[in-house]
C-alpha positions as YAML, in Angstrom:
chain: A
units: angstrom
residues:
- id: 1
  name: UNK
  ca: [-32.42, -13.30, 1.78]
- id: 2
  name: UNK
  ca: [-34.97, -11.37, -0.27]
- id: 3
  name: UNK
  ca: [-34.99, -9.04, -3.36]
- id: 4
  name: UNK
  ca: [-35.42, -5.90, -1.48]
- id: 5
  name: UNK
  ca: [-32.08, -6.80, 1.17]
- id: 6
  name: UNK
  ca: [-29.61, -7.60, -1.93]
- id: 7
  name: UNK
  ca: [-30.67, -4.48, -3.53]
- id: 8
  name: UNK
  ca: [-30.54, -2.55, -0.70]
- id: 9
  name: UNK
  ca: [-27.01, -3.81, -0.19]
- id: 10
  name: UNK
  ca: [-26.23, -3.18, -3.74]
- id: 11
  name: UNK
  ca: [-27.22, 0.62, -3.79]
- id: 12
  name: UNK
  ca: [-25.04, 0.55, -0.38]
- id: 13
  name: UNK
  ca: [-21.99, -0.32, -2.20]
- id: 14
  name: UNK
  ca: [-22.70, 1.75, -5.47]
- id: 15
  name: UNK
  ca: [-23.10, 4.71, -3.07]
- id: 16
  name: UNK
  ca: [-20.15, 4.27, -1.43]
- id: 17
  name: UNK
  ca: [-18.22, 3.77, -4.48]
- id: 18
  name: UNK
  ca: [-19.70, 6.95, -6.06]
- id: 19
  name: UNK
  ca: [-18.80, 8.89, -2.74]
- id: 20
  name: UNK
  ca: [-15.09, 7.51, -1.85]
- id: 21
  name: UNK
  ca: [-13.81, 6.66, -5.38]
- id: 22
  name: UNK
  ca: [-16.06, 8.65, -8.04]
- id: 23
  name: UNK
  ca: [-16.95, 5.74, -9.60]
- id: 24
  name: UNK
  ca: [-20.60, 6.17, -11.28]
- id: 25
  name: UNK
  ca: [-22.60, 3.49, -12.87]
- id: 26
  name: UNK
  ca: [-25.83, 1.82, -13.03]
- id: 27
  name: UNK
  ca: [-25.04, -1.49, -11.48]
- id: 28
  name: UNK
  ca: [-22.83, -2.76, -9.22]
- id: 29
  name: UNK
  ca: [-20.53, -5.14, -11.44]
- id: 30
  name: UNK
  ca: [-20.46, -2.17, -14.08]
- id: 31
  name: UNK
  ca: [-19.00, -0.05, -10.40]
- id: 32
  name: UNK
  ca: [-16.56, -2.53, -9.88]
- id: 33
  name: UNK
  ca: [-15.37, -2.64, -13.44]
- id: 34
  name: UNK
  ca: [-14.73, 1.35, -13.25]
- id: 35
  name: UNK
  ca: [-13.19, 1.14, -9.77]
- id: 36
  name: UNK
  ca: [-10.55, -1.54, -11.45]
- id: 37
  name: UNK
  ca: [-7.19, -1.50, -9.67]
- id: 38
  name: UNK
  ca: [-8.21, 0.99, -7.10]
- id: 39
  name: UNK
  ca: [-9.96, -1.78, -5.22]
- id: 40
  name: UNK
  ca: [-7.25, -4.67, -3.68]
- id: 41
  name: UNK
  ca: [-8.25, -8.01, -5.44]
- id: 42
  name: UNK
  ca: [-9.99, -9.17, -2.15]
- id: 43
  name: UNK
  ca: [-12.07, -6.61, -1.96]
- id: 44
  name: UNK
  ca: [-13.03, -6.64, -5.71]
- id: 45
  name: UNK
  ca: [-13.39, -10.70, -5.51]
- id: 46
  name: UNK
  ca: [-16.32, -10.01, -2.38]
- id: 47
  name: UNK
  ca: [-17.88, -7.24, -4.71]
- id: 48
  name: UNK
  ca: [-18.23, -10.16, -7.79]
- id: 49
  name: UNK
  ca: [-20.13, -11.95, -4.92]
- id: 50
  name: UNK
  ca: [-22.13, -8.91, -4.27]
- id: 51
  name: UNK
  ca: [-22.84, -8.51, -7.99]
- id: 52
  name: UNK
  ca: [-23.61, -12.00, -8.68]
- id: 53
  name: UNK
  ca: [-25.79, -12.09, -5.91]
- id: 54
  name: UNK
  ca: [-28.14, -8.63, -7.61]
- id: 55
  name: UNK
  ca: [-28.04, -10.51, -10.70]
- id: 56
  name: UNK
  ca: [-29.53, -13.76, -9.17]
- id: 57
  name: UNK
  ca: [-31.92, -11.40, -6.90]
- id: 58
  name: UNK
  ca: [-34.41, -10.93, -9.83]
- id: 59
  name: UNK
  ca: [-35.56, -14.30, -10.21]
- id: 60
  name: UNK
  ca: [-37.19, -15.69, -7.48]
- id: 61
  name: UNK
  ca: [-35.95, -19.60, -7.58]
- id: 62
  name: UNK
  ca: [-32.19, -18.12, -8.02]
- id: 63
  name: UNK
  ca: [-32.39, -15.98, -5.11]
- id: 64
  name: UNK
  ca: [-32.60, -19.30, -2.98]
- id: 65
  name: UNK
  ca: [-30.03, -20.69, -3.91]
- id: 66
  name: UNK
  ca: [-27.82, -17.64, -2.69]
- id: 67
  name: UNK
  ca: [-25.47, -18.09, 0.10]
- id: 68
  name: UNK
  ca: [-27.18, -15.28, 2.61]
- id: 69
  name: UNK
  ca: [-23.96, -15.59, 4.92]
- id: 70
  name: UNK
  ca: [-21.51, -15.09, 1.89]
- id: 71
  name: UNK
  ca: [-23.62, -12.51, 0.52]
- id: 72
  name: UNK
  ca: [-23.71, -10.53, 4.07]
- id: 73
  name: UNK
  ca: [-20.36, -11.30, 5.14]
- id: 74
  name: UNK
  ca: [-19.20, -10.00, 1.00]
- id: 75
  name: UNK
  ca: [-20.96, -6.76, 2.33]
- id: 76
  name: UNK
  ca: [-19.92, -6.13, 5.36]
- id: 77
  name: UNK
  ca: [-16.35, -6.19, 4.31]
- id: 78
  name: UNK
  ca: [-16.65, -4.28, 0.96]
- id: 79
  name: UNK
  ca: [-18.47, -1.81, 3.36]
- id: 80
  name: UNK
  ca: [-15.65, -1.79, 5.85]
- id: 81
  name: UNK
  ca: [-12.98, -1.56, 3.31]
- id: 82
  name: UNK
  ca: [-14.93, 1.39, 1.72]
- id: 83
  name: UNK
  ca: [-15.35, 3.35, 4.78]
- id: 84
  name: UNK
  ca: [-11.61, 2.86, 5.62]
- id: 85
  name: UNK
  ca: [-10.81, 5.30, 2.62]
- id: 86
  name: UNK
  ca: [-10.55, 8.87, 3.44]
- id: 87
  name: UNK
  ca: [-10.88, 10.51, 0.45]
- id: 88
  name: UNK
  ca: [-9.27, 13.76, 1.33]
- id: 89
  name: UNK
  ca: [-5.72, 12.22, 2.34]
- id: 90
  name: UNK
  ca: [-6.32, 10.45, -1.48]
- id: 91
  name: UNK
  ca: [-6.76, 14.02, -2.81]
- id: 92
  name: UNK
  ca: [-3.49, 14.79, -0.82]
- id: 93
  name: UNK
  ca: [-1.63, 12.10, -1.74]
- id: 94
  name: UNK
  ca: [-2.47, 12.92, -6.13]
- id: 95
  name: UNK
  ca: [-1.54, 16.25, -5.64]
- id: 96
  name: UNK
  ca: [1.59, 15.68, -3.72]
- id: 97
  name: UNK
  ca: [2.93, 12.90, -6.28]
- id: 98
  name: UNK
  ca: [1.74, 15.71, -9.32]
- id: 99
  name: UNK
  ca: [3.89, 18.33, -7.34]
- id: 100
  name: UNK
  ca: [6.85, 15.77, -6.91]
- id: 101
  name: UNK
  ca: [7.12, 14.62, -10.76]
- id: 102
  name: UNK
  ca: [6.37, 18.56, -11.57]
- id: 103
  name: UNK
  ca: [9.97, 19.12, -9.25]
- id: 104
  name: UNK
  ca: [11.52, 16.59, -10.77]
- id: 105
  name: UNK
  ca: [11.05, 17.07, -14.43]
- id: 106
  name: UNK
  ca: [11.97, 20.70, -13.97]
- id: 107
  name: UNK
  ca: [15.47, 19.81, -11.62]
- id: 108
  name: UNK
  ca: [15.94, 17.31, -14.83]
- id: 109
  name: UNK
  ca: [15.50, 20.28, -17.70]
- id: 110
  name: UNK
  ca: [17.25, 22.63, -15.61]
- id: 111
  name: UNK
  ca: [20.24, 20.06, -15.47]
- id: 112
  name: UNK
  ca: [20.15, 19.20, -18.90]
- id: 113
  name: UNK
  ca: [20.53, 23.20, -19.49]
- id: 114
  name: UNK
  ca: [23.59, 24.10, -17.27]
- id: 115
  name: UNK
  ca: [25.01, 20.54, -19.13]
- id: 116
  name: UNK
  ca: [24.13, 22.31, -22.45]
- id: 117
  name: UNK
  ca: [26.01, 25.51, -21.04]
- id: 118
  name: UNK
  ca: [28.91, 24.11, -19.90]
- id: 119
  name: UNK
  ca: [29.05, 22.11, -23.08]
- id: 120
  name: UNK
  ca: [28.86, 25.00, -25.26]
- id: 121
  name: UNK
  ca: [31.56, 27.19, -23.19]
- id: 122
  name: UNK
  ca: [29.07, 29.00, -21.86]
- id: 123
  name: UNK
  ca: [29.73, 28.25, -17.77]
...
């Protein structure tokens, strides 16, 4: 596995990450930092192997002693996982649990005034 591959892997993965989660950054274990919780921990464990991997990639004797089938196999399911997110049923999802906290905090002040009504004589 050479130089050119792992970073050619790496810029994969940031891409993705910048396209399906947002998440900007200059390297790929700075990415996975910003991506936190939104990532499940297997996914995010294969990504430290990723980002290990770029780190090693720039010195020549580390590079060989990188695991090329770990490295490709961290890839190819950080890559899979990745394109498994559709970000507009995300979107969806955000803007449906905003509407449904929205709903509720109004039914709960609208409550809390017909309470205050009846309290006061009012109803």
């Amino acid at each position: 596995m050479e130089h050119k591959d792992i970073a050619a892997k790496s810029l994969a993965i940031r891409q993705q990450l910048e396209a399906k989660l947002g998440v900007k950054s200059r390297d790929l274990s700075q990415a996975l930092r910003r991506a936190g919780r939104r990532l499940p921990h297997g996914v995010r464990a294969q990504g430290a192997v990723l980002a290990e991997a770029e780190k090693r990639a720039g010195h020549p004797k580390l590079t060989r002693q990188l695991d090329s089938a770990a490295v490709r196999d961290a890839y190819d399911r950080m890559a899979a996982h990745l394109r498994a997110i559709d970000v507009a049923d995300a979107r969806k999802g955000r803007i449906l649990g905003m509407a449904g906290v929205i709903a509720f905090n109004l039914l709960l002040i609208i409550a809390a005034f017909v309470m205050w009504l009846w309290w006061r004589g009012y109803v």
